[in-house]
Every structure is written in C-alpha cells, then in structure tokens.
Coordinates of C-alpha atoms and ligand atoms in Angstrom, one line a residue:
Chain A
M953 CA 100.4 119.7 84.1
Q954 CA 98.9 118.9 87.4
K955 CA 96.5 121.7 87.8
T956 CA 94.3 123.0 90.6
L957 CA 90.8 124.2 89.9
Y958 CA 89.2 126.8 92.3
I959 CA 85.5 127.2 92.1
N960 CA 84.3 130.4 93.5
S961 CA 80.9 130.7 92.0
N962 CA 77.7 128.8 92.6
G963 CA 76.8 126.2 90.2
R964 CA 76.8 122.5 89.3
L965 CA 79.5 120.0 88.4
R966 CA 78.0 117.7 85.9
R967 CA 79.2 114.8 83.8
K968 CA 77.9 114.6 80.3
E969 CA 79.3 111.7 78.4
N970 CA 83.0 111.8 78.9
T971 CA 83.3 115.4 79.8
L972 CA 82.9 117.1 83.1
Y973 CA 81.3 120.5 83.0
F974 CA 81.0 123.3 85.5
E975 CA 77.7 125.1 84.9
T976 CA 76.5 128.3 86.3
E977 CA 73.3 130.1 85.5
T978 CA 75.1 131.9 82.7
E979 CA 77.8 129.7 81.5
K980 CA 79.0 126.2 80.9
R981 CA 82.6 125.4 81.0
A982 CA 84.3 122.0 80.3
V983 CA 86.7 120.9 83.0
D984 CA 90.1 119.7 81.9
I985 CA 89.7 116.6 83.9
E986 CA 92.8 114.7 82.8
N987 CA 95.2 117.4 84.0
I988 CA 93.5 118.3 87.2
E989 CA 94.8 117.1 90.5
Q990 CA 92.5 118.8 92.9
I991 CA 89.5 121.1 93.1
H992 CA 88.8 123.6 95.8
I993 CA 85.2 124.4 96.1
F994 CA 84.2 127.7 97.7
G995 CA 80.9 128.3 95.9
E996 CA 77.7 126.5 96.5
V997 CA 78.1 123.6 94.2
D998 CA 75.7 120.8 93.4
L999 CA 77.1 117.5 92.3
N1000 CA 75.8 114.0 92.0
T1001 CA 77.4 110.6 92.4
R1002 CA 77.7 110.3 88.6
A1003 CA 80.0 113.3 88.6
L1004 CA 81.7 112.2 91.8
N1005 CA 82.4 108.7 90.3
Y1006 CA 83.8 110.3 87.2
I1007 CA 86.0 112.6 89.3
S1008 CA 87.2 109.6 91.3
Q1009 CA 88.3 107.7 88.2
Y1010 CA 90.9 110.4 87.7
G1011 CA 92.0 110.4 91.3
I1012 CA 91.0 114.0 91.8
V1013 CA 90.7 115.3 95.3
L1014 CA 87.9 117.7 96.2
H1015 CA 88.2 120.2 99.0
F1016 CA 85.1 121.9 100.4
Y1017 CA 84.9 125.2 102.2
N1018 CA 81.9 126.7 103.8
Y1019 CA 80.3 130.1 103.2
Y1020 CA 82.9 131.9 105.2
G1021 CA 85.8 130.2 103.3
F1022 CA 86.5 127.9 106.3
Y1023 CA 87.7 124.4 105.4
A1024 CA 84.9 121.9 105.7
G1025 CA 86.4 118.7 104.5
S1026 CA 87.7 116.7 101.6
F1027 CA 86.6 114.0 99.3
M1028 CA 89.4 111.7 98.4
P1029 CA 88.8 108.9 95.9
R1030 CA 89.9 105.4 96.7
K1031 CA 93.6 105.5 96.9
K1032 CA 95.6 103.8 94.2
N1033 CA 99.0 104.1 95.8
V1034 CA 98.7 101.8 98.8
S1035 CA 101.7 100.2 100.4
G1036 CA 101.0 98.2 103.5
D1037 CA 104.7 98.1 104.1
V1038 CA 105.1 101.9 104.2
V1039 CA 102.0 102.4 106.4
V1040 CA 103.3 99.8 108.9
R1041 CA 106.6 101.4 109.1
Q1042 CA 105.1 104.9 109.4
A1043 CA 103.1 103.6 112.4
L1044 CA 106.3 102.2 113.9
H1045 CA 107.8 105.7 113.8
Y1046 CA 104.9 107.0 115.7
L1047 CA 105.0 104.2 118.3
D1048 CA 108.6 104.5 119.1
R1049 CA 109.0 107.5 121.4
D1050 CA 112.4 108.6 120.1
K1051 CA 111.6 108.1 116.5
R1052 CA 108.4 110.1 116.9
M1053 CA 110.3 112.9 118.8
F1054 CA 112.9 113.0 116.0
L1055 CA 110.3 113.7 113.3
A1056 CA 108.2 116.1 115.5
Y1057 CA 111.4 118.1 116.1
C1058 CA 112.3 118.1 112.4
F1059 CA 108.9 119.7 111.6
V1060 CA 109.3 122.4 114.2
E1061 CA 112.9 123.1 113.4
S1062 CA 112.0 123.7 109.7
A1063 CA 109.0 125.9 110.8
V1064 CA 111.2 128.0 113.0
Y1065 CA 113.8 128.2 110.3
H1066 CA 111.3 129.6 107.8
M1067 CA 109.8 132.0 110.4
M1068 CA 113.2 133.4 111.0
R1069 CA 113.9 133.5 107.2
N1070 CA 110.8 135.7 106.8
L1071 CA 112.0 138.2 109.3
R1072 CA 115.6 138.2 108.4
E1073 CA 115.4 140.9 105.8
R1074 CA 113.1 143.2 107.7
K1075 CA 114.9 145.8 109.8
E1076 CA 111.7 146.5 111.8
A1077 CA 111.6 143.0 113.0
E1078 CA 115.2 142.6 114.1
A1079 CA 114.4 142.6 117.8
F1080 CA 111.8 139.9 117.3
L1081 CA 114.2 137.9 115.2
N1082 CA 116.7 138.0 118.1
A1083 CA 114.0 137.1 120.6
I1084 CA 113.0 134.1 118.5
E1085 CA 116.6 133.0 118.2
D1086 CA 117.1 133.2 122.0
E1087 CA 113.9 131.4 122.7
W1088 CA 114.7 128.6 120.2
E1089 CA 118.4 128.2 121.0
N1090 CA 117.7 128.1 124.8
G1091 CA 114.8 125.9 124.5
R1092 CA 115.5 123.3 121.8
F1093 CA 118.0 121.2 123.7
N1094 CA 115.8 120.9 126.8
I1095 CA 112.8 119.2 125.3
S1096 CA 111.9 115.8 126.4
S1097 CA 108.3 115.5 125.3
I1098 CA 106.0 116.4 122.5
P1099 CA 104.0 118.8 124.7
E1100 CA 107.2 120.6 125.6
L1101 CA 108.2 120.9 122.0
M1102 CA 104.7 122.2 121.2
G1103 CA 105.0 124.7 123.9
L1104 CA 108.3 126.0 122.7
E1105 CA 106.9 126.2 119.2
G1106 CA 104.0 128.1 120.5
R1107 CA 106.2 130.6 122.2
V1108 CA 108.3 131.1 119.1
R1109 CA 105.2 131.5 117.0
N1110 CA 103.8 134.2 119.4
I1111 CA 106.9 136.3 119.0
Y1112 CA 106.8 135.7 115.3
Y1113 CA 103.2 136.9 115.0
S1114 CA 103.7 139.9 117.2
S1115 CA 106.4 141.0 114.9
F1116 CA 103.9 141.3 112.1
N1117 CA 102.7 144.6 113.5
Q1118 CA 106.0 146.1 112.8
F1119 CA 105.9 145.7 109.0
L1120 CA 102.3 145.2 108.0
P1121 CA 99.9 148.0 107.3
E1122 CA 98.3 149.4 110.5
D1123 CA 94.9 148.2 109.4
F1124 CA 96.1 144.7 109.9
Y1125 CA 97.1 145.1 113.5
M1126 CA 97.1 141.8 115.3
E1127 CA 96.5 141.7 119.0
R1128 CA 97.1 138.0 119.1
R1129 CA 96.7 135.0 116.9
E1130 CA 93.2 133.5 117.2
K1131 CA 92.2 130.6 115.2
R1132 CA 88.5 129.7 115.5
P1133 CA 86.8 131.9 114.7
P1134 CA 89.1 134.7 113.5
T1135 CA 87.5 138.0 114.5
N1136 CA 89.9 140.4 112.7
P1137 CA 91.3 140.6 109.2
I1138 CA 94.8 139.5 109.8
N1139 CA 93.7 136.4 111.6
A1140 CA 91.1 135.7 108.9
L1141 CA 93.9 135.9 106.3
I1142 CA 96.2 133.6 108.2
S1143 CA 93.4 131.1 108.8
F1144 CA 92.3 131.1 105.2
G1145 CA 95.8 130.7 103.9
N1146 CA 96.6 127.9 106.4
S1147 CA 93.5 125.9 105.4
L1148 CA 94.4 126.2 101.8
I1149 CA 97.9 125.0 102.4
Y1150 CA 96.6 122.2 104.6
S1151 CA 94.4 120.8 101.9
T1152 CA 97.0 121.3 99.2
I1153 CA 99.4 119.2 101.3
L1154 CA 96.7 116.6 101.8
T1155 CA 96.4 116.2 98.1
E1156 CA 100.1 115.7 97.8
I1157 CA 100.0 113.1 100.6
Y1158 CA 97.2 111.4 98.8
H1159 CA 99.3 110.8 95.8
T1160 CA 102.0 109.0 97.8
Q1161 CA 101.9 105.9 100.0
L1162 CA 101.9 107.9 103.2
D1163 CA 98.9 107.6 105.6
P1164 CA 97.6 111.1 106.3
S1165 CA 96.2 110.1 109.7
I1166 CA 99.5 109.0 111.2
S1167 CA 101.3 112.0 112.5
F1168 CA 104.1 112.9 114.8
L1169 CA 104.1 116.5 116.0
H1170 CA 100.3 116.6 116.2
E1171 CA 98.5 113.8 117.9
P1172 CA 96.9 111.4 115.4
G1173 CA 93.2 111.9 115.6
E1174 CA 93.5 115.4 116.7
K1175 CA 92.3 116.1 113.2
R1176 CA 91.5 113.4 110.8
F1177 CA 94.5 114.0 108.6
S1178 CA 97.0 115.2 111.1
L1179 CA 100.1 114.4 109.0
S1180 CA 99.0 117.2 106.8
L1181 CA 99.1 119.5 109.8
D1182 CA 102.7 118.3 110.6
I1183 CA 103.9 119.0 107.1
S1184 CA 102.0 122.3 107.1
E1185 CA 104.3 123.6 109.8
I1186 CA 107.1 123.7 107.2
F1187 CA 105.1 125.4 104.5
K1188 CA 102.9 127.8 106.4
P1189 CA 105.7 130.3 106.9
L1190 CA 107.4 129.5 103.7
I1191 CA 104.3 129.9 101.4
V1192 CA 101.3 131.3 103.2
D1193 CA 103.0 134.0 105.2
S1194 CA 105.0 135.3 102.3
V1195 CA 101.8 135.6 100.2
I1196 CA 100.1 137.5 103.0
F1197 CA 103.1 139.9 103.4
K1198 CA 103.1 140.6 99.7
L1199 CA 99.4 141.1 99.3
L1200 CA 99.2 143.5 102.3
N1201 CA 102.3 145.4 101.7
N1202 CA 101.3 146.0 98.0
R1203 CA 97.8 147.0 99.2
Q1204 CA 96.4 144.3 96.9
I1205 CA 94.2 143.2 99.8
T1206 CA 92.7 145.9 102.0
L1207 CA 90.0 146.1 104.6
E1208 CA 87.3 146.3 102.0
H1209 CA 88.0 142.7 101.1
F1210 CA 86.7 141.5 104.4
D1211 CA 83.2 141.0 105.7
E1212 CA 82.1 140.6 109.3
D1213 CA 79.3 138.4 110.5
L1214 CA 78.5 138.1 114.2
N1215 CA 81.8 136.8 115.6
Y1216 CA 83.5 136.1 112.3
C1217 CA 85.7 138.1 110.1
Y1218 CA 86.3 136.6 106.8
L1219 CA 87.6 137.3 103.3
N1220 CA 84.8 138.2 100.8
Q1221 CA 84.7 136.6 97.4
E1222 CA 86.8 139.3 95.8
G1223 CA 89.4 139.0 98.5
R1224 CA 89.5 135.2 98.2
K1225 CA 90.1 135.5 94.4
I1226 CA 93.0 137.8 94.9
F1227 CA 94.4 135.6 97.6
I1228 CA 94.0 132.4 95.7
K1229 CA 95.6 133.8 92.6
E1230 CA 98.7 134.9 94.5
L1231 CA 98.9 131.6 96.4
Q1232 CA 98.6 129.7 93.1
N1233 CA 101.4 131.9 91.7
K1234 CA 103.5 131.1 94.6
L1235 CA 102.9 127.3 94.4
E1236 CA 103.8 127.3 90.8
T1237 CA 107.0 129.4 91.3
T1238 CA 110.0 127.3 90.7
V1239 CA 113.4 127.2 92.4
R1240 CA 116.3 125.2 91.1
H1241 CA 116.8 122.1 93.2
R1242 CA 120.4 121.5 93.8
Q1243 CA 120.5 117.7 93.8
L1244 CA 117.9 117.2 91.1
N1245 CA 119.4 120.0 89.0
R1246 CA 115.9 120.7 87.9
N1247 CA 113.5 123.5 88.5
V1248 CA 111.0 122.4 91.2
S1249 CA 107.9 124.4 92.1
Y1250 CA 106.9 125.1 95.7
K1251 CA 104.2 122.6 95.2
G1252 CA 106.8 120.2 94.0
Y1253 CA 108.8 120.8 97.2
I1254 CA 105.8 119.6 99.1
R1255 CA 105.7 116.4 97.2
L1256 CA 109.5 116.0 97.7
E1257 CA 108.9 116.4 101.4
C1258 CA 106.5 113.4 101.3
Y1259 CA 109.1 111.4 99.4
K1260 CA 111.7 112.2 102.0
L1261 CA 109.4 110.9 104.7
I1262 CA 108.7 107.7 102.8
K1263 CA 112.5 107.2 102.5
H1264 CA 112.9 107.8 106.2
F1265 CA 110.2 105.2 107.0
I1266 CA 111.6 102.5 104.8
G1267 CA 115.1 103.0 106.3
D1268 CA 116.5 104.4 103.1
S1269 CA 117.7 107.8 104.2
V1270 CA 117.3 109.9 107.4
Y1271 CA 114.7 112.6 107.1
S1272 CA 116.0 116.1 106.9
P1273 CA 113.3 118.8 106.6
L1274 CA 113.3 121.5 104.0
K1275 CA 115.1 124.6 104.9
A1276 CA 114.7 127.0 102.0
W1277 CA 118.2 127.9 100.8
W1278 CA 117.2 130.5 98.3
Chain B
M105 CA 88.5 85.2 89.7
E106 CA 91.5 83.1 90.0
Y107 CA 92.9 83.7 86.6
I108 CA 92.7 87.4 87.0
Q109 CA 94.8 87.1 90.0
E110 CA 97.3 84.9 88.2
Y111 CA 97.3 87.3 85.4
S112 CA 98.2 90.3 87.4
E113 CA 100.7 88.2 89.3
L114 CA 102.2 87.2 86.0
K115 CA 102.4 90.8 84.8
F116 CA 103.8 91.8 88.2
Q117 CA 106.5 89.3 88.1
G118 CA 107.3 90.2 84.5
I119 CA 107.8 93.8 85.4
K120 CA 110.0 92.7 88.4
I121 CA 112.2 90.7 86.1
N122 CA 112.5 93.7 83.9
Y123 CA 113.4 96.0 86.8
L124 CA 116.0 93.5 88.1
Y125 CA 118.0 94.3 85.1
V126 CA 117.2 97.9 85.0
C127 CA 117.8 98.9 88.6
K128 CA 117.6 96.8 91.7
R129 CA 116.4 99.7 93.8
K130 CA 113.5 100.2 91.4
L131 CA 112.7 96.6 91.8
W132 CA 112.6 96.8 95.6
L133 CA 110.4 99.9 95.6
F134 CA 108.0 98.5 93.0
S135 CA 107.7 95.2 95.0
K136 CA 106.6 97.3 98.1
N137 CA 104.0 99.0 96.0
I138 CA 105.9 102.3 96.2
T139 CA 105.0 103.5 92.8
F140 CA 104.0 106.9 91.6
E141 CA 101.4 107.9 89.1
N142 CA 102.9 109.4 86.2
W143 CA 102.0 112.7 84.6
S144 CA 105.1 112.7 82.5
D145 CA 104.9 112.6 78.7
R146 CA 107.0 109.6 78.6
V147 CA 104.6 107.4 80.3
L148 CA 101.7 108.9 78.4
L149 CA 103.7 108.0 75.3
G150 CA 104.0 104.4 76.5
K151 CA 100.3 104.2 77.0
I152 CA 99.5 105.6 73.6
L153 CA 102.0 103.2 72.0
H154 CA 100.3 100.3 73.7
E155 CA 96.9 101.4 72.7
Y156 CA 97.5 102.4 69.1
S157 CA 100.5 100.5 67.9
Y158 CA 98.7 97.6 66.5
P159 CA 95.1 98.7 65.8
K160 CA 94.6 95.9 63.3
E161 CA 95.7 93.2 65.6
E162 CA 92.6 91.2 66.6
T163 CA 94.0 90.0 69.8
K164 CA 95.5 92.5 72.2
E165 CA 95.1 90.7 75.4
V166 CA 94.3 87.1 74.9
L167 CA 93.3 84.5 77.5
I168 CA 95.6 81.6 77.2
D169 CA 94.5 78.3 78.6
N170 CA 91.6 80.1 80.0
L171 CA 94.0 81.1 82.6
I172 CA 96.5 83.8 81.8
R173 CA 96.5 86.8 79.6
I174 CA 99.5 88.4 78.1
D175 CA 99.9 91.8 76.5
I176 CA 99.6 91.2 72.9
L177 CA 99.3 87.8 71.4
S178 CA 99.0 86.8 67.8
D179 CA 100.7 84.6 65.3
G180 CA 101.2 82.3 68.2
A181 CA 103.7 84.5 69.9
V182 CA 104.0 86.4 73.1
R183 CA 104.6 90.0 72.3
E184 CA 105.8 92.9 74.3
V185 CA 105.8 96.5 73.0
K186 CA 108.6 98.8 74.2
H187 CA 109.3 102.3 73.2
S188 CA 113.0 102.0 72.9
S189 CA 115.6 99.2 72.6
K190 CA 117.8 100.8 75.2
M191 CA 116.9 98.3 77.9
K192 CA 117.2 95.3 75.6
E193 CA 118.4 92.8 78.1
A194 CA 115.7 93.7 80.6
D195 CA 113.0 93.4 77.9
I196 CA 114.3 90.1 76.6
M197 CA 114.3 88.7 80.1
Q198 CA 110.8 89.8 80.7
V199 CA 109.6 88.0 77.6
M200 CA 111.7 85.0 78.4
Y201 CA 110.0 84.8 81.8
Y202 CA 106.6 84.8 80.1
L203 CA 107.8 82.0 77.8
Y204 CA 109.2 80.1 80.8
Y205 CA 105.9 80.6 82.6
L206 CA 103.9 79.3 79.7
K207 CA 106.2 76.3 79.3
Q208 CA 105.4 75.3 82.9
K209 CA 101.8 75.3 81.7
G210 CA 102.8 73.1 78.8
I211 CA 102.5 75.8 76.2
Q212 CA 105.4 76.4 73.8
K213 CA 105.5 79.9 72.3
Q214 CA 107.8 82.3 70.6
G215 CA 108.3 85.8 71.9
I216 CA 108.4 89.0 70.0
I217 CA 109.5 92.4 71.2
N218 CA 108.3 95.2 69.1
Y219 CA 109.9 98.6 69.0
P220 CA 107.3 100.5 66.9
K221 CA 109.2 103.8 67.2
E222 CA 112.2 102.2 65.7
R223 CA 110.2 100.0 63.4
R224 CA 112.0 97.0 64.6
K225 CA 111.1 93.7 66.1
E226 CA 113.0 91.0 67.9
V227 CA 112.0 87.3 67.8
L228 CA 112.9 85.2 70.8
D229 CA 113.0 81.6 71.7
L230 CA 113.3 80.2 75.2
T231 CA 116.7 78.4 75.1
P232 CA 118.0 76.2 78.0
E233 CA 120.4 79.0 78.8
Y234 CA 117.7 81.6 79.1
E235 CA 115.6 79.2 81.1
E236 CA 118.4 78.9 83.6
K237 CA 118.8 82.6 83.6
V238 CA 115.1 83.1 84.3
K239 CA 115.2 80.7 87.3
Q240 CA 118.3 82.5 88.6
A241 CA 116.5 85.9 88.1
L242 CA 113.5 84.7 90.1
K243 CA 115.7 83.7 92.9
E244 CA 117.5 87.0 92.9
I245 CA 114.2 88.9 92.9
E246 CA 113.2 87.1 96.0
E247 CA 116.4 87.9 97.8
I248 CA 116.3 91.5 96.9
T249 CA 112.6 92.1 97.8
K250 CA 113.1 90.3 101.1
K251 CA 115.7 92.9 102.2
P252 CA 114.3 95.2 104.9
V253 CA 115.7 98.3 103.2
P254 CA 116.0 99.2 99.6
P255 CA 119.3 99.0 97.8
P256 CA 120.8 102.5 97.8
A257 CA 120.3 104.8 94.8
T258 CA 123.2 104.8 92.4
K259 CA 123.3 107.3 89.7
Q260 CA 122.9 105.8 86.3
R261 CA 122.1 107.1 82.9
I262 CA 118.5 105.9 83.1
C263 CA 117.8 107.8 86.4
K264 CA 116.9 110.9 84.4
S265 CA 114.0 109.3 82.7
C266 CA 113.0 107.0 85.6
A267 CA 109.7 107.6 87.4
Y268 CA 111.6 107.4 90.7
F269 CA 114.0 110.2 89.8
E270 CA 112.6 112.7 92.2
F271 CA 112.0 110.1 94.8
C272 CA 115.6 108.9 94.7
W273 CA 117.4 112.1 94.2
G274 CA 115.2 114.8 95.7
Ligands
SF4_1479 S1 116.1 106.9 89.8 FE1 117.9 105.7 89.3 S2 118.4 104.7 91.3 FE2 116.3 105.5 91.4 S3 115.0 103.7 90.9 FE3 115.3 104.9 89.1 S4 117.0 104.0 88.1 FE4 117.1 103.3 90.2

C-alpha cells in the first residue's frame, strides 16, 4: 500500500485538479498519490509550489539526487506526528552520556552482526570473518567513548570491505572504501545504495514522532538528519550489501553500467534502474516476525526499529537492535 | 478561534474516554500524541463510513452554542457513528461524556450511537449514574496520562486490529 515512486527521467510534476501527473516530452502519467509514501527524484524534474503543496497534503516525502545520483536533499512536508514528549525524552538520551553510549553501541553491535552474517556463508571470506570476530570481541568491552566506538566500527568495517575482493567479480576490486567522491565502480555502488537507504529510513522516521536530527552514534549536526545515519548502520549491511552482492555475482550489473567523469565514477541511468529495482524488491520482501506472527517487509522492519526507539525513549521497553534471525 | 480549540479539546477528551475503556496503554500513548497514520483498510473504512453513512443528513458537524461542534447532530441528539458494536461500553461512555459536557453548558441532549454496518442504533440519556461514571473516568484519565511511562502492553483480543499493534508487539 505504501509505495515508493522512483523518477529516472526528465520531466515535470504537475497538479491538475485533483490529480498529480508526471509528464515527460512523450507521455503523461497519473501518480497514485494516495498510496505513495515517498518519491526519489533522479531525473531533472520541474515542479512548482502548487504541485508541492498538493504533495504535502498527502505527507509525501521527496528525495532529490543530482546528476551523478548522489543524494542532494529531501523535502519533508510539515510533520503531522509531533510529540513534544517523545522529542524531549529523545534529547535526554543524547545528553546523558551512558544513555547515549548504550544506543550508539546498539547500532554498531547490530551493524557488526549483519556484516558477519553476510560473510558467514562464504568460504572465501572465512579468514576475514574470523578477523572481524577477533577485532570486535577484543574491542567491544574496552570502549569508553563514542570516538573509540567509532574507531572500532571503522576497523571492523575495513576488514569487512576488504573481504569483498574474495567473492565479488574481479572487475569490482576495491582498494579501499572511499566515500566522496567514489572513484571506482564498487565504491560508487556502495555510495549509491547507502544514500538510498539513508533517505528511505528518513521517510520512515518522518512518519513517527522521532526527531531525525537527534542522534547517538553520529554527532547530531554532523549531517542534518543524523538519526537516519544511526539507523542506517543496521540496514546498510542487511539490505544494501546483499543487493550489491546479488547484482554483481549474477552479472546483472557490470562495468558498462558505470560512467566516469573527472574524479567521479557513478552508475549510469540503466545501472540505476537495475539497482533500484533490486533494492525495491528487497525492501518489499517479507519475513515472518516472530512476535507479531505476521509477515513484515524489510521496509517494515525499519519502521519497527523506529518504534522500538520510541518505546526506549518513553521508558516502555529497553531498545534491542534488530539482528536478522532468518 | 477559541471555539475551534474547545472543539478539538472536546473531541480529544471524547476519544480519551473511549480509549480508557478500550486499553489504558492506548490512552496513554494517544495522550502523548504518539499516534500513527493509518494505511489500513479498517481506518479507511471508518473514514468512508463517516463521510457517507448519512448523506441526507443536513447537519454533519453542527456548531452548538456557537461554541462546540460534535460529530453528527440532528433531531436534537448527539450522534456517534461506529463501525462495530464490539466496544459498546467505550462508545457509550464517549457519548455520555459529550452529553455531560453539554449539560455543563446548560444544554440537555440525547445521544445516539449508530452502527450503520449492523443497521442498528442505540439511544442514550445521561443518567445520574452515568454522570458519576463520566466524572470518575475523567479523573482516571488524568491519573493515567500523568504517569511517566505507559502502562505495559497486555495482549487482548482487540490488539490485532489496533493501530498500535506493531508498535506494542513488534
Ligand atoms: S495493541 Fe493492544 S496493548 Fe497496544 S495499545 Fe492496542 S490494544 Fe493496547
């Protein structure tokens, strides 16, 4: 029901009476506005305040990406779900050193868990898996500050990324992880996937009472919506990385899906389409939730993670981060 | 603008009375504005019922006393529309609260709960016993919503169809 719209072509979003249309030079398509939760805009799209106001009425979040597919920013309509009470308590958990540390640790713990989960079934990565385990087990009880925790996470992540070379096609060799700007295909893929998951999480946060700018692992203000970065830690390995592995190992994405420009390497339009489709599949894939006894999609698990944080803040139940059991 | 505020406060309190009888946790969460938009069919259904149940009714939301507005008012009665009679007591108390509120304003009304799906209606009068119950309920609401933490979730039959289901049990 809650759909995501990805706009890859150039055109215009226009409101005409009570319908929103996406028009390109050759076609005009009505947008199913009542069932859409977010729109990711990759193409060059014109829209005016009339369209924007209409989109706002439905609480739809817009995410914008530049020519290279790098995340540019989001438009979030005025929030309906505001609870002063929740925000105040969320802030208290930031201000209290131990409380902040607890949450920051939870995010990293889940991230490491999911990284190890990704490597567990790959024989080629066994040595790396062991190295991560050593690093993590030796390090995790000796952390007394957020920077130390970040450092440990960084070391684990480096081992994790360097294991990719063992099981991904040679074309996608990774010297090291580089963020901005990515200069080779694998880094471009990771960056693209990470920014999509970041904005998807931001949309989920938007629908709850959480304040996206109060974070715990990342310093608030590091990026405007740093809570989304915190929660991304959990879902990057769980969702993005598994999509990348699948696309590369099945040769669905190859070097021809990348373009280079000065210092950048980025996915071209065709590559983005393939990636988005696979990511969307993943987000919609459901897994039986043991307590709810219902099927919950990966996207649903993001929402549940937000709920768990709210429950933690209001003193209802202690946060325990997702550790995929399936 | 004052009457608008009073109106929403009235509605707000009415819902809280309802929730007091449905689930105290739900009441607490609602009182802290922890609510979730609903994409579920059930809620949509509720909306549609509200909008289309009484198309011929001239007055859907009427301003009483130039001060307060209540859901549907005609034939001199306060009316609530519910999609099932499962939560009867909660619904009755909600209407009783409206009647009680109006009485404070010097207006005497009858209440009607309509269950269009079941083609039934219930006509209610504010008796002294109910008046006492409403006062009691208002006190209880205050006590519950003042608590720093929500009452723990307890599994009930209604959880499955509650908007908080995933929040409480996920
Ligand atoms: S899910 Fe159950 S416990 Fe939670 S608020 Fe609803 S009725 Fe109450």
